[in-house]
N, CA, C and O atoms as a DFTB+ gen file, in Angstrom:
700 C
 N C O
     1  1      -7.405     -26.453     -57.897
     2  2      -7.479     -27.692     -58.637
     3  2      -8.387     -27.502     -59.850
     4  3      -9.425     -28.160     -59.786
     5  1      -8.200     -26.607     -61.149
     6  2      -9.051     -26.274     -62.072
     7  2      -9.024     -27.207     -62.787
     8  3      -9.209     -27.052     -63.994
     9  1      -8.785     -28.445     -62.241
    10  2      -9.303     -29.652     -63.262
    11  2     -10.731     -29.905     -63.888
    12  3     -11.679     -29.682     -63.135
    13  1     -10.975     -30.292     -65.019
    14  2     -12.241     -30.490     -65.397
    15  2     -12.433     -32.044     -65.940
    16  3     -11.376     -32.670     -66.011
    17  1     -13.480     -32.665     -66.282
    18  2     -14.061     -34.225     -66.260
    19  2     -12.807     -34.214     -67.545
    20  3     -11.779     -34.891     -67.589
    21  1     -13.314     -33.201     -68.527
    22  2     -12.456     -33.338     -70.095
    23  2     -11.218     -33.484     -70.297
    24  3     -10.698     -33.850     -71.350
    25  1     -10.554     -33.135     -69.048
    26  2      -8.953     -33.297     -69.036
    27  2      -8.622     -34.980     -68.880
    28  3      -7.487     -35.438     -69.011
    29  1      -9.572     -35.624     -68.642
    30  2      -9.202     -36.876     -68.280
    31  2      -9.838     -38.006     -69.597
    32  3     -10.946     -37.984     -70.134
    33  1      -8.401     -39.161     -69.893
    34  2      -9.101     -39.937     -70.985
    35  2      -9.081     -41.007     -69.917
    36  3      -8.046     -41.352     -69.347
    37  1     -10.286     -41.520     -69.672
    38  2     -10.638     -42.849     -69.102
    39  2      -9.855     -44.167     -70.043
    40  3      -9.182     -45.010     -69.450
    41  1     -10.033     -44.209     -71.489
    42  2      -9.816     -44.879     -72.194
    43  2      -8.226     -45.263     -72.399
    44  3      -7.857     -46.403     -72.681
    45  1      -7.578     -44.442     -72.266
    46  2      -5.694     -44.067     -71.762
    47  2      -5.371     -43.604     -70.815
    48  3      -4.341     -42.936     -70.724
    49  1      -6.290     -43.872     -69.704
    50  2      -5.641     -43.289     -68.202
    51  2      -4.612     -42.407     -68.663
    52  3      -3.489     -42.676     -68.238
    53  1      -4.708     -41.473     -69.386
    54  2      -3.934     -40.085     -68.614
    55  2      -4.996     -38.884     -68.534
    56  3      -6.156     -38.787     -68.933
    57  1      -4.143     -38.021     -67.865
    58  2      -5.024     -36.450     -67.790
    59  2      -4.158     -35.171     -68.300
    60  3      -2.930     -35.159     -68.217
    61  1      -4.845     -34.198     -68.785
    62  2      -4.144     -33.303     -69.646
    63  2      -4.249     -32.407     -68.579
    64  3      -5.187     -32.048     -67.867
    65  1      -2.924     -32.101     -68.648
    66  2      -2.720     -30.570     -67.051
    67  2      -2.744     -29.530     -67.998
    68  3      -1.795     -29.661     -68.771
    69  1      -3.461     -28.523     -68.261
    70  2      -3.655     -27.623     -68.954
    71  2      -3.859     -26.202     -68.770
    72  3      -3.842     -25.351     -69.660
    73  1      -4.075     -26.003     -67.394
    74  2      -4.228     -24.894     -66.965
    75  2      -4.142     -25.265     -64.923
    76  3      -4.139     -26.257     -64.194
    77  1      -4.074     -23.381     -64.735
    78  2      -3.556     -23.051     -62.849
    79  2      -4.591     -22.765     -62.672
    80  3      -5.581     -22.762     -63.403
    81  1      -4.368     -22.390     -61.256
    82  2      -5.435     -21.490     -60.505
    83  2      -4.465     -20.870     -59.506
    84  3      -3.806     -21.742     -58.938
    85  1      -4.264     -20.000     -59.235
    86  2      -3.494     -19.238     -58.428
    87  2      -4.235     -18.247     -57.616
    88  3      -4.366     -17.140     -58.139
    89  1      -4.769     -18.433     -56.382
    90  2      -5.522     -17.185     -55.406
    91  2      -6.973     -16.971     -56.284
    92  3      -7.589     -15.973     -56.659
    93  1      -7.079     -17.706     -56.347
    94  2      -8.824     -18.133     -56.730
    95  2      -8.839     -17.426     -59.048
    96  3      -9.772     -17.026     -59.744
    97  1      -7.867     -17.559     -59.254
    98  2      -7.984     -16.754     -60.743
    99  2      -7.509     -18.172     -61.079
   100  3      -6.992     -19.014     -60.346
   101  1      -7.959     -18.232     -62.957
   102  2      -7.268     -19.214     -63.464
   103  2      -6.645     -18.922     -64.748
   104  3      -7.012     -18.008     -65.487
   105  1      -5.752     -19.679     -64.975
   106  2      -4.518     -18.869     -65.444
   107  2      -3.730     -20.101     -66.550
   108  3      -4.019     -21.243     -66.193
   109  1      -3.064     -20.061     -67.452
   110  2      -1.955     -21.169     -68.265
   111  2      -1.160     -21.722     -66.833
   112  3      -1.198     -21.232     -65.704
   113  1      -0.522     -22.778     -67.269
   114  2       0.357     -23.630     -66.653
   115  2       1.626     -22.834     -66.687
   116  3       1.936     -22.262     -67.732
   117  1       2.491     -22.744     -65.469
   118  2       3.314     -21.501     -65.342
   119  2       4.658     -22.123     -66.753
   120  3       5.516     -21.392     -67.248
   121  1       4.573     -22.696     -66.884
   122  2       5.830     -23.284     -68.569
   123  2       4.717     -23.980     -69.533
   124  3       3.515     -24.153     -69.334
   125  1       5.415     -24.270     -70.484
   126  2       4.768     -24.751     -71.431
   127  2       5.003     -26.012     -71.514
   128  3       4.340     -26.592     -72.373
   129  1       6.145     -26.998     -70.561
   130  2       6.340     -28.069     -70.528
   131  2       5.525     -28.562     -69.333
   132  3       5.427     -29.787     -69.270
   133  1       4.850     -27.775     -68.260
   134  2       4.077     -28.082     -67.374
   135  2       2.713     -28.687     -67.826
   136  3       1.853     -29.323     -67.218
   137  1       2.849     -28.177     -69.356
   138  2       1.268     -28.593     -70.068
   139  2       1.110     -29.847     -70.696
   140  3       1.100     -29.755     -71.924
   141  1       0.986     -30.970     -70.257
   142  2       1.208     -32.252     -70.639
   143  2       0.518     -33.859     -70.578
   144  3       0.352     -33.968     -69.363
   145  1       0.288     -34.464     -70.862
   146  2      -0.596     -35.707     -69.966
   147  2       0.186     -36.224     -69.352
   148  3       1.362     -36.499     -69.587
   149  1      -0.415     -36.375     -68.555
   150  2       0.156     -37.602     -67.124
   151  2      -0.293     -39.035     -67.067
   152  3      -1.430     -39.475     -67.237
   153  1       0.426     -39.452     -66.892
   154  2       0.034     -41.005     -67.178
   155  2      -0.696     -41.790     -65.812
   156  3       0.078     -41.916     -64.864
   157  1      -2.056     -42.315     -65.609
   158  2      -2.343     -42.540     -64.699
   159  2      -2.976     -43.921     -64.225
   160  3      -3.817     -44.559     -64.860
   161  1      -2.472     -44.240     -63.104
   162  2      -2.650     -45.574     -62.647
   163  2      -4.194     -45.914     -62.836
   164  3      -5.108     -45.101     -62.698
   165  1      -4.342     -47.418     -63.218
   166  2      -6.041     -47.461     -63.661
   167  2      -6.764     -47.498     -62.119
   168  3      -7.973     -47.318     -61.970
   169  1      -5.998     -47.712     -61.210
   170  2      -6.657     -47.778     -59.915
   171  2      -6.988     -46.511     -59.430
   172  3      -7.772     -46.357     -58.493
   173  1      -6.361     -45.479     -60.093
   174  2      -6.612     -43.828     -59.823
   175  2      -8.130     -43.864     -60.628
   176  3      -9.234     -43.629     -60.137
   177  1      -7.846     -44.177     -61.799
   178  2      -9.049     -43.747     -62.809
   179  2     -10.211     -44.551     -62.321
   180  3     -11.296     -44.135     -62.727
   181  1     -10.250     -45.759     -61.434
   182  2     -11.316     -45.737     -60.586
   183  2     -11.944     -45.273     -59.995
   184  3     -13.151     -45.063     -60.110
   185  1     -10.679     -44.819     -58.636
   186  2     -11.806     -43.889     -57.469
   187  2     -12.258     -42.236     -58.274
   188  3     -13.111     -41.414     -57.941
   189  1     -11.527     -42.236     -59.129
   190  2     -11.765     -40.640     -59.883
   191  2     -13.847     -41.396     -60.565
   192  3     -14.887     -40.823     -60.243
   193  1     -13.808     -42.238     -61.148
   194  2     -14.868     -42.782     -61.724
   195  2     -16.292     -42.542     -60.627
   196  3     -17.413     -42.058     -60.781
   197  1     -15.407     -43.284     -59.264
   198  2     -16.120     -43.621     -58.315
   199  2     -16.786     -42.007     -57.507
   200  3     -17.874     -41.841     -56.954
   201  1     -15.468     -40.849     -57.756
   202  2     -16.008     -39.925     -57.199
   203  2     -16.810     -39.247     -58.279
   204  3     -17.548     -38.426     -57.734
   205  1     -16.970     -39.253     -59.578
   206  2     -18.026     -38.527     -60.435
   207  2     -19.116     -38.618     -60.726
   208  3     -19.925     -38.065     -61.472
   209  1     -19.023     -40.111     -59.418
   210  2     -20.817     -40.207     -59.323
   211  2     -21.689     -39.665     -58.395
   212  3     -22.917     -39.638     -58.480
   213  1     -20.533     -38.952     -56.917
   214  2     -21.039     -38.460     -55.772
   215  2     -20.353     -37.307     -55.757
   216  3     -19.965     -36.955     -54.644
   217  1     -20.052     -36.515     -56.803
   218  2     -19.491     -35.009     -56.537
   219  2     -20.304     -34.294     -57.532
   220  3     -20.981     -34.793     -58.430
   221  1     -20.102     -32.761     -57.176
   222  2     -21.213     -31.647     -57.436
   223  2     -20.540     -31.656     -58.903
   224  3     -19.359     -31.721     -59.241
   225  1     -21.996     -31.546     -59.808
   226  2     -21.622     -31.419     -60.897
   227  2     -21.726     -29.626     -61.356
   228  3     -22.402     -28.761     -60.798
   229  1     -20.939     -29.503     -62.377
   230  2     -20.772     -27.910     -62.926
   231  2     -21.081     -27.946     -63.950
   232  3     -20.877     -28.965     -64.610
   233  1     -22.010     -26.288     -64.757
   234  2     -21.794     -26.472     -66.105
   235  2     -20.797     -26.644     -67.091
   236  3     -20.921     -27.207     -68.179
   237  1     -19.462     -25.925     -66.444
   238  2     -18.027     -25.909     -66.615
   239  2     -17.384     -27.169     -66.666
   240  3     -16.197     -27.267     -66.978
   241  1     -18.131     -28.185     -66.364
   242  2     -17.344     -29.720     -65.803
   243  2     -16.511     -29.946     -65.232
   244  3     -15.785     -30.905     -65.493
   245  1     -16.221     -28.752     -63.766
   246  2     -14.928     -28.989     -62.897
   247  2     -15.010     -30.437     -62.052
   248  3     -15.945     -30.973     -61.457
   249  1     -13.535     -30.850     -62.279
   250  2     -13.621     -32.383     -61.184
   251  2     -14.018     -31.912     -60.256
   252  3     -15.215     -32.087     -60.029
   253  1     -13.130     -31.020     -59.198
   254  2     -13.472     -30.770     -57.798
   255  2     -14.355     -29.483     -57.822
   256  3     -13.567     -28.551     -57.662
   257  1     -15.419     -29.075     -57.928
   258  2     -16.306     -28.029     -57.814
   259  2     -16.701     -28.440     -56.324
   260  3     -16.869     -29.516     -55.750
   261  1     -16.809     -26.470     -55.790
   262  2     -17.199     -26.175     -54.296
   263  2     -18.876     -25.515     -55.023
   264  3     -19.081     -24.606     -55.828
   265  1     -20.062     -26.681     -54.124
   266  2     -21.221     -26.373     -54.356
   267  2     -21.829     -24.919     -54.085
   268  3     -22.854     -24.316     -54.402
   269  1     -20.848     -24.701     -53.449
   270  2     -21.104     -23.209     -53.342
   271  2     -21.381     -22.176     -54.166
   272  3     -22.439     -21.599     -54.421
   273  1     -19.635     -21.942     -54.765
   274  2     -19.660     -21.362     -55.835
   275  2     -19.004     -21.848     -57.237
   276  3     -18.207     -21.130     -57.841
   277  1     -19.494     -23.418     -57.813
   278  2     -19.920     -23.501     -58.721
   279  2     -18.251     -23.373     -59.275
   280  3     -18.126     -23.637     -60.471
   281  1     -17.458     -23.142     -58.819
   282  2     -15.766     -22.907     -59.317
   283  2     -14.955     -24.111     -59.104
   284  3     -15.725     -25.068     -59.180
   285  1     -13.889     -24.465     -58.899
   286  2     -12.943     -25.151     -57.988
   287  2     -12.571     -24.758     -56.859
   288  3     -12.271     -23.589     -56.621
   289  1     -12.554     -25.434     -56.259
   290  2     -11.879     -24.877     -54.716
   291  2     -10.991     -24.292     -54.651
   292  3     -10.131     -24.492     -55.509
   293  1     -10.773     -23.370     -53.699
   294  2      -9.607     -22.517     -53.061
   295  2      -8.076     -23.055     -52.671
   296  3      -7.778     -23.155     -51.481
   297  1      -7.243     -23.353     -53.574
   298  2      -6.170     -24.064     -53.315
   299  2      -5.853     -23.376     -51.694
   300  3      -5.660     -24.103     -50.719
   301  1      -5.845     -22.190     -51.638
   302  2      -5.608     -22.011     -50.306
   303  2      -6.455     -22.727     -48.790
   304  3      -6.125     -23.229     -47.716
   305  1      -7.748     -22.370     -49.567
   306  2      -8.766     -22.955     -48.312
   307  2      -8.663     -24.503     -48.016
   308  3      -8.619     -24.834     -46.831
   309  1      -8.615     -25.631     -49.145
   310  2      -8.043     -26.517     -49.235
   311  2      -6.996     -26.849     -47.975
   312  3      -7.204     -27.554     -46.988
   313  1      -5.590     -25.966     -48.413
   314  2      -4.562     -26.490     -47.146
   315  2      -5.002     -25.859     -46.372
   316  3      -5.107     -26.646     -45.432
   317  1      -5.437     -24.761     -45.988
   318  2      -5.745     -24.534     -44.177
   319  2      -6.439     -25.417     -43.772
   320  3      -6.046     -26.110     -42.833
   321  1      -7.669     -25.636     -44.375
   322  2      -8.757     -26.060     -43.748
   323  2      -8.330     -27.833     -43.834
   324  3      -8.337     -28.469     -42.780
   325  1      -8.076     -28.332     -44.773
   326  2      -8.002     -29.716     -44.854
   327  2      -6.755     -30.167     -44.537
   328  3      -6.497     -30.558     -43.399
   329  1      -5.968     -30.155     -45.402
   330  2      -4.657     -30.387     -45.552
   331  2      -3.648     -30.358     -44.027
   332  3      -3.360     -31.331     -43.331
   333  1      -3.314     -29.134     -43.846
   334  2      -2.431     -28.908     -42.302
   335  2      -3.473     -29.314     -41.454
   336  3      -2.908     -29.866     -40.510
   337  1      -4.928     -29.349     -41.239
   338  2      -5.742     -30.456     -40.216
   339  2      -5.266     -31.901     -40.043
   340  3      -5.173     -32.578     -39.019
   341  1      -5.015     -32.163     -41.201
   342  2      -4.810     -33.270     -41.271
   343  2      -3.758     -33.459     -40.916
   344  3      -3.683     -34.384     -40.108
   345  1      -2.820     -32.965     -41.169
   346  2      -1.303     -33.256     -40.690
   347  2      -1.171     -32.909     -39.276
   348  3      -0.375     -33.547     -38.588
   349  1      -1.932     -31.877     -38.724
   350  2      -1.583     -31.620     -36.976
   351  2      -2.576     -33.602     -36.581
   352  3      -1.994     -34.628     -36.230
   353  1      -3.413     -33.506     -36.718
   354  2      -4.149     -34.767     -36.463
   355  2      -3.462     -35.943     -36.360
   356  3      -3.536     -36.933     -35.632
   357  1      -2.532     -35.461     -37.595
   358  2      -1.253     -37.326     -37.678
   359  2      -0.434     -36.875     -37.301
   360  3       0.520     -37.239     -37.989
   361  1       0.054     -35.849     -36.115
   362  2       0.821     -35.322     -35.291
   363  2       2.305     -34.783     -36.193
   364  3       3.433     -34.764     -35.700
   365  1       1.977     -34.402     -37.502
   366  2       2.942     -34.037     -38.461
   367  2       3.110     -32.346     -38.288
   368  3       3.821     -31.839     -39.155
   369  1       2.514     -31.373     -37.226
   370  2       2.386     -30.295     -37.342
   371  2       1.563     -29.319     -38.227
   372  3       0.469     -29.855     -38.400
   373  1       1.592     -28.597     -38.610
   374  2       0.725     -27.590     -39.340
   375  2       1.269     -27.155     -40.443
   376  3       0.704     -26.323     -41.153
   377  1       2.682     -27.779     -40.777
   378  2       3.899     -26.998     -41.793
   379  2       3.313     -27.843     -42.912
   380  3       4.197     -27.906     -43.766
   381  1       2.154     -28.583     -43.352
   382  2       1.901     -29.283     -44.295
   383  2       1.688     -28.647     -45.085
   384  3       1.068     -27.706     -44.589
   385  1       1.815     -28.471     -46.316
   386  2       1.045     -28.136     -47.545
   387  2       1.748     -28.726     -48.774
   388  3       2.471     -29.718     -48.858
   389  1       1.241     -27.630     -49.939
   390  2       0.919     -29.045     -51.118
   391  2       2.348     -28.976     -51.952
   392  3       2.612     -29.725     -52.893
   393  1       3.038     -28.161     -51.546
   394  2       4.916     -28.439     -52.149
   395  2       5.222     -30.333     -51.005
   396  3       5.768     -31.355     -51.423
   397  1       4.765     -30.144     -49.958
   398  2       5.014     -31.509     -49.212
   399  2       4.652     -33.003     -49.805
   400  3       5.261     -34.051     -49.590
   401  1       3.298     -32.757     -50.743
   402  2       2.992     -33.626     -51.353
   403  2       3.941     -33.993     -52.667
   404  3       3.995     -35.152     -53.080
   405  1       4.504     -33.177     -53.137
   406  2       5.230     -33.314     -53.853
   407  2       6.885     -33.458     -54.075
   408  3       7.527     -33.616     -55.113
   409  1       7.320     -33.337     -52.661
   410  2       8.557     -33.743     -51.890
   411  2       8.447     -35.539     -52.059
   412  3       9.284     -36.330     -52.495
   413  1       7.085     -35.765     -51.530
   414  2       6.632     -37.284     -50.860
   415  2       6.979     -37.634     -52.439
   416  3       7.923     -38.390     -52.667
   417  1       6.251     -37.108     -53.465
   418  2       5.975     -38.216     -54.621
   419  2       7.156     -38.539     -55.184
   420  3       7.424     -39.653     -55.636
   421  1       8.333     -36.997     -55.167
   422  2       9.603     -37.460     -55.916
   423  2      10.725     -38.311     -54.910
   424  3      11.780     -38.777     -55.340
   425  1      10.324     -38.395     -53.669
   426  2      10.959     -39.727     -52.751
   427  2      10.447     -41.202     -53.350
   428  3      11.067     -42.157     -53.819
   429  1       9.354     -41.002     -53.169
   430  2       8.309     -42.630     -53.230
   431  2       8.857     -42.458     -54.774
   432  3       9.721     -43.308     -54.554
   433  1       9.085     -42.129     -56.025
   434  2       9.693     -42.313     -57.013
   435  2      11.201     -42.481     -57.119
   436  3      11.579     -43.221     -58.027
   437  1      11.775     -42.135     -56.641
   438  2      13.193     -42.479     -56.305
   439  2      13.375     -43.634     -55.440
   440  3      14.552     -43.943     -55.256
   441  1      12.487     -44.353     -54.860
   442  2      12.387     -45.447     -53.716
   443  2      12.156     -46.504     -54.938
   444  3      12.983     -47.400     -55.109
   445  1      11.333     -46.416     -55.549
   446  2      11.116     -47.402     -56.986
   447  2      11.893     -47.620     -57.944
   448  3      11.768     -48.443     -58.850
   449  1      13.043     -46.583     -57.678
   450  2      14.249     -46.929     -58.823
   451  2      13.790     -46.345     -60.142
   452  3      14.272     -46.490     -61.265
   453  1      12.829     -45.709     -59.768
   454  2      11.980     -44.837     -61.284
   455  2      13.784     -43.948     -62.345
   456  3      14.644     -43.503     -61.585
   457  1      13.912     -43.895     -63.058
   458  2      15.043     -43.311     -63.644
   459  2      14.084     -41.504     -63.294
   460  3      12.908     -41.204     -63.087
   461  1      15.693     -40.531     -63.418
   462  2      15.402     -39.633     -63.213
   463  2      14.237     -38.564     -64.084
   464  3      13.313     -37.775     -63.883
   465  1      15.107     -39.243     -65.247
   466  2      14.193     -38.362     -66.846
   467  2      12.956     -38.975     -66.068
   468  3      12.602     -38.109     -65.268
   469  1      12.248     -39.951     -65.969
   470  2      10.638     -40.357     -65.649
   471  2      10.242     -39.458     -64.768
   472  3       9.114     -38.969     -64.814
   473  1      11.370     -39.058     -63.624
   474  2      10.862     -38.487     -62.439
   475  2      10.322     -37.017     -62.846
   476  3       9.291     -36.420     -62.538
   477  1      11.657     -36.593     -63.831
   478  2      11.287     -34.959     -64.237
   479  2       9.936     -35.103     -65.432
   480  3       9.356     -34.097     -65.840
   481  1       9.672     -36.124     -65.765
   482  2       8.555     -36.296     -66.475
   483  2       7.194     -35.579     -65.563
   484  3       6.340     -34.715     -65.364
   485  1       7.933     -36.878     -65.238
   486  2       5.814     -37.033     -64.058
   487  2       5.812     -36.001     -63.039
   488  3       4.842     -35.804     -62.307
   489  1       7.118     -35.205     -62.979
   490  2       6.879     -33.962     -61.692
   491  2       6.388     -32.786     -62.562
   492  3       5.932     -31.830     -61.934
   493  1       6.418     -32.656     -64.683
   494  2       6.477     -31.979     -65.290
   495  2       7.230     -30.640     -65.164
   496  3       6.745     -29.512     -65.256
   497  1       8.897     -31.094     -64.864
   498  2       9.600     -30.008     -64.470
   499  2      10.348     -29.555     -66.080
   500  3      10.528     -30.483     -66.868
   501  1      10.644     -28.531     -66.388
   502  2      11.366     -28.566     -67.795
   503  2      12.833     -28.973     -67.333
   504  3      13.674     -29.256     -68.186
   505  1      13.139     -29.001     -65.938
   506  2      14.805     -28.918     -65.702
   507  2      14.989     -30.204     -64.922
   508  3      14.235     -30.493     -63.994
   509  1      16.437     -31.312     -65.472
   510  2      16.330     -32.296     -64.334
   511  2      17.151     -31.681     -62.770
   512  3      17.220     -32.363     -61.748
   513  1      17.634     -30.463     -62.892
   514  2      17.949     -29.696     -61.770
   515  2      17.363     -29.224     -60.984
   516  3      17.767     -28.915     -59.863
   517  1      15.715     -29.003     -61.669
   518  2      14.734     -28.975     -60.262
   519  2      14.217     -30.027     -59.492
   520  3      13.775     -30.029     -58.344
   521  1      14.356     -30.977     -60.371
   522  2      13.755     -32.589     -60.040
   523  2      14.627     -32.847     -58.644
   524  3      14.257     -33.051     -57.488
   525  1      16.270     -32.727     -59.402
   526  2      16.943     -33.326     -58.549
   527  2      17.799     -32.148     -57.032
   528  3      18.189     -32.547     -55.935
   529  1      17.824     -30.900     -57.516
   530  2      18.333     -29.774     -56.618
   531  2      17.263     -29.726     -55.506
   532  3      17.553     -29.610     -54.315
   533  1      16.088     -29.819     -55.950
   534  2      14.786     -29.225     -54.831
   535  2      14.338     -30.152     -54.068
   536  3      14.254     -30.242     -52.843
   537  1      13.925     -31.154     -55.316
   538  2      13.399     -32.107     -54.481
   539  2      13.669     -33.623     -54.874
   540  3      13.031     -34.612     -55.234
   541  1      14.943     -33.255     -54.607
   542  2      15.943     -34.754     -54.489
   543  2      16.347     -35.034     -53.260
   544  3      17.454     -35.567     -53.192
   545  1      15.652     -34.790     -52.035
   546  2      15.924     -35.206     -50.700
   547  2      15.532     -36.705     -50.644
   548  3      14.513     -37.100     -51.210
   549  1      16.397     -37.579     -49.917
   550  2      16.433     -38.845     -50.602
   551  2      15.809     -39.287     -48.730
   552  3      16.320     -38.808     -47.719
   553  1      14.580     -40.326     -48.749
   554  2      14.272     -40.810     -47.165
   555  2      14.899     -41.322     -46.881
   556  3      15.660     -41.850     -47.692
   557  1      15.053     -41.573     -45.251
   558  2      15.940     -42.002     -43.998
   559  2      15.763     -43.783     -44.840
   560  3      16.818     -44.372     -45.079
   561  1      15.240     -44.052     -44.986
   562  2      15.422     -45.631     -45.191
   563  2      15.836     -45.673     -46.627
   564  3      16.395     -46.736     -46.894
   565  1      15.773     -45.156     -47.257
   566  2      16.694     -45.416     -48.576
   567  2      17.887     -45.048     -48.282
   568  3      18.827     -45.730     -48.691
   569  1      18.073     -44.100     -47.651
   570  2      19.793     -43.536     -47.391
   571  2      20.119     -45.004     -46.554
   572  3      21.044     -45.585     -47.120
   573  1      19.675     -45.660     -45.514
   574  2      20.046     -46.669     -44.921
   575  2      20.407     -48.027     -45.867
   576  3      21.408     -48.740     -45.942
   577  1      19.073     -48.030     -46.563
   578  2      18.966     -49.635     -47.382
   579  2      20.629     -49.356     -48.389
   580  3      21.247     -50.407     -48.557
   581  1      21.333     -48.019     -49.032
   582  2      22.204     -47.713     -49.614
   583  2      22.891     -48.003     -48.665
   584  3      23.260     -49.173     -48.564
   585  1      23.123     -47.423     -48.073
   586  2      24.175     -47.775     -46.746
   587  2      24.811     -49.040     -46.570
   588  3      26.009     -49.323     -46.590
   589  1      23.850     -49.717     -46.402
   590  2      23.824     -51.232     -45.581
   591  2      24.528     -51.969     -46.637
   592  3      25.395     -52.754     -46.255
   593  1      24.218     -51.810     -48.451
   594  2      24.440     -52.556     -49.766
   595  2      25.821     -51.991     -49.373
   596  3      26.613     -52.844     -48.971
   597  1      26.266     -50.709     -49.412
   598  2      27.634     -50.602     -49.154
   599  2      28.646     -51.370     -47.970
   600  3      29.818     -51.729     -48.081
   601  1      28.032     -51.435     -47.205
   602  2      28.625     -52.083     -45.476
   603  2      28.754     -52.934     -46.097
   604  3      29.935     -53.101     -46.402
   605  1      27.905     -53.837     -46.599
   606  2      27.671     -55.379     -47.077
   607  2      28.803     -55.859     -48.175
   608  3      28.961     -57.071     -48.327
   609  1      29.432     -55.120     -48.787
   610  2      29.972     -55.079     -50.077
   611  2      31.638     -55.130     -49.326
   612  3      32.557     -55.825     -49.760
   613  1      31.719     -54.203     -48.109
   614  2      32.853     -54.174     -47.918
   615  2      33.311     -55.031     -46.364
   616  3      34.453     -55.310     -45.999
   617  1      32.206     -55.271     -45.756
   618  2      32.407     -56.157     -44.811
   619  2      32.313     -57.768     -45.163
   620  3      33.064     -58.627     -44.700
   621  1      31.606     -57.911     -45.761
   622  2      31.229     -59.480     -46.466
   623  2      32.029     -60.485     -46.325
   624  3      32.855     -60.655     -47.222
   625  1      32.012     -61.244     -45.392
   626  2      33.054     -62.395     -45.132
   627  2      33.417     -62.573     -46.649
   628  3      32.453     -62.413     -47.398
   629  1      34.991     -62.965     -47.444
   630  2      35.012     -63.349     -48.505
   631  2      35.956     -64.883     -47.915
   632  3      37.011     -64.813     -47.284
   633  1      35.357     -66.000     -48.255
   634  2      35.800     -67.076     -48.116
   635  2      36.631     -67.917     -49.251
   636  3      36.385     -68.220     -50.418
   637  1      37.515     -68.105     -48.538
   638  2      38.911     -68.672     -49.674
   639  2      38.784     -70.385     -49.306
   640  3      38.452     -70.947     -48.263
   641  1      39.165     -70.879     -50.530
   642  2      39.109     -72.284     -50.230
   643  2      40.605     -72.909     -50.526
   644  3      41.284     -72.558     -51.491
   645  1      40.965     -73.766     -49.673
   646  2      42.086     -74.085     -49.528
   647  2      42.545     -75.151     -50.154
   648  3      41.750     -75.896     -50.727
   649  1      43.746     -75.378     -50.152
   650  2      43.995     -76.803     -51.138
   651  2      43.539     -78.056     -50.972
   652  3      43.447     -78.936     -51.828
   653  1      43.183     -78.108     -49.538
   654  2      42.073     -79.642     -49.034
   655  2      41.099     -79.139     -49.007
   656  3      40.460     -79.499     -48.019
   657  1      40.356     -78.113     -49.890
   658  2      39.088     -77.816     -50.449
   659  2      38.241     -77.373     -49.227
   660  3      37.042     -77.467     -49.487
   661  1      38.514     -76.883     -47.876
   662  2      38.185     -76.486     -46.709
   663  2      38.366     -75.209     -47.291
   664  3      39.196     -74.858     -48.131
   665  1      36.683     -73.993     -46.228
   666  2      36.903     -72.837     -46.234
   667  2      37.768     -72.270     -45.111
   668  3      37.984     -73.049     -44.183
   669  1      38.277     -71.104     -45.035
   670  2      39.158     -70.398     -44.279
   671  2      38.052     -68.952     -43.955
   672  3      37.814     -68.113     -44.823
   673  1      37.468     -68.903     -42.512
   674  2      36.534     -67.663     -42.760
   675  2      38.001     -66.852     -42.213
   676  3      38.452     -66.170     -43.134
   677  1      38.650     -66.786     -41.233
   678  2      39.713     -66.293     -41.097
   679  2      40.261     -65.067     -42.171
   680  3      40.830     -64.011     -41.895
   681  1      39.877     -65.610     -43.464
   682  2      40.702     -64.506     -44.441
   683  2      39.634     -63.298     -44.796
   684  3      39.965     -62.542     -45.709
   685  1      38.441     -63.081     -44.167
   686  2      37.205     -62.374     -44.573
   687  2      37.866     -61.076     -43.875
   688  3      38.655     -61.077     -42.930
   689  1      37.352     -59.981     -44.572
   690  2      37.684     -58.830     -44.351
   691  2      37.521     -58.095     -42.999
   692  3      36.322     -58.023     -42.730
   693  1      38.329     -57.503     -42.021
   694  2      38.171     -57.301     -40.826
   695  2      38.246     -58.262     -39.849
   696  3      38.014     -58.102     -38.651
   697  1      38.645     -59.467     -40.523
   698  2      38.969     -60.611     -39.374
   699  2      40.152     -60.686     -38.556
   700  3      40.276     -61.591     -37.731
């Protein structure tokens, strides 16, 4: 997480993704469209506010600095240690990590009716084929709530009114 305080405008809630960290090195953003601001909820730019008053500060100005060593944390140590804990704990298994978080966000964005271009925005993919090939797995209750609009559309009593202005449910589809 080689984020630093400077990547973030409080004043325009967004944050500039500007650089990786890959196996403790830090490195450019693997595309050049990965390098971008993100637009961020002001309720984010709170608790972010709220945590820069009780997290280790760096000369570097990393958000998440390990007091240890003064760097960012170990994306790896991160999911062992935190991450898949957490998920065996909420009885989700150990298969957690941080591609999962990002399965979740492009669902919960597709659940909002977000248009796709937004989605490949905010996932900062250059392709809407990764957005939608990888991680366009759509949740059990949206596939349903679709479902049901369809059932509904084609089962739907359609009621005819008759020449003494009486309905006829009789003529509804499947009757």
């Amino acid at each position: 997480m080689p984020l630093k305080w400077s990547d973030l405008d409080f004043e325009d809630c967004t944050l500039l993704v500007q650089r990786s960290m890959v196996h403790g090195k830090g490195a450019d953003v693997k595309t050049e469209y990965s390098r971008d601001r993100v637009p961020l909820d002001p309720a984010v730019m709170e608790v972010l506010l709220s945590h820069r008053e009780r997290c280790h500060h760096t000369e570097e100005d990393w958000l998440f600095a390990n007091p240890e060593t003064k760097r960012p944390y170990h994306q790896d140590t991160i999911q062992q240690n935190h991450i898949r804990e957490a998920g065996k704990e909420a009885g989700l298994g150990d298969g957690i990590g941080w591609h999962t978080f990002r399965h979740s966000c492009r669902s919960w964005l597709d659940d909002t009716g977000a248009p796709t271009t937004v989605q490949k925005e905010l996932m900062r993919h250059a392709s809407i084929q990764t957005t939608m090939n990888i991680y366009g797995k759509a949740m059990t209750d949206s596939k349903r709530q679709a479902h049901s609009k369809v059932v509904e559309l084609i089962l739907k009593p359609k009621k005819t009114v008759d020449s003494a202005g009486t309905t006829d449910p009789a003529s509804a589809v499947g009757a």
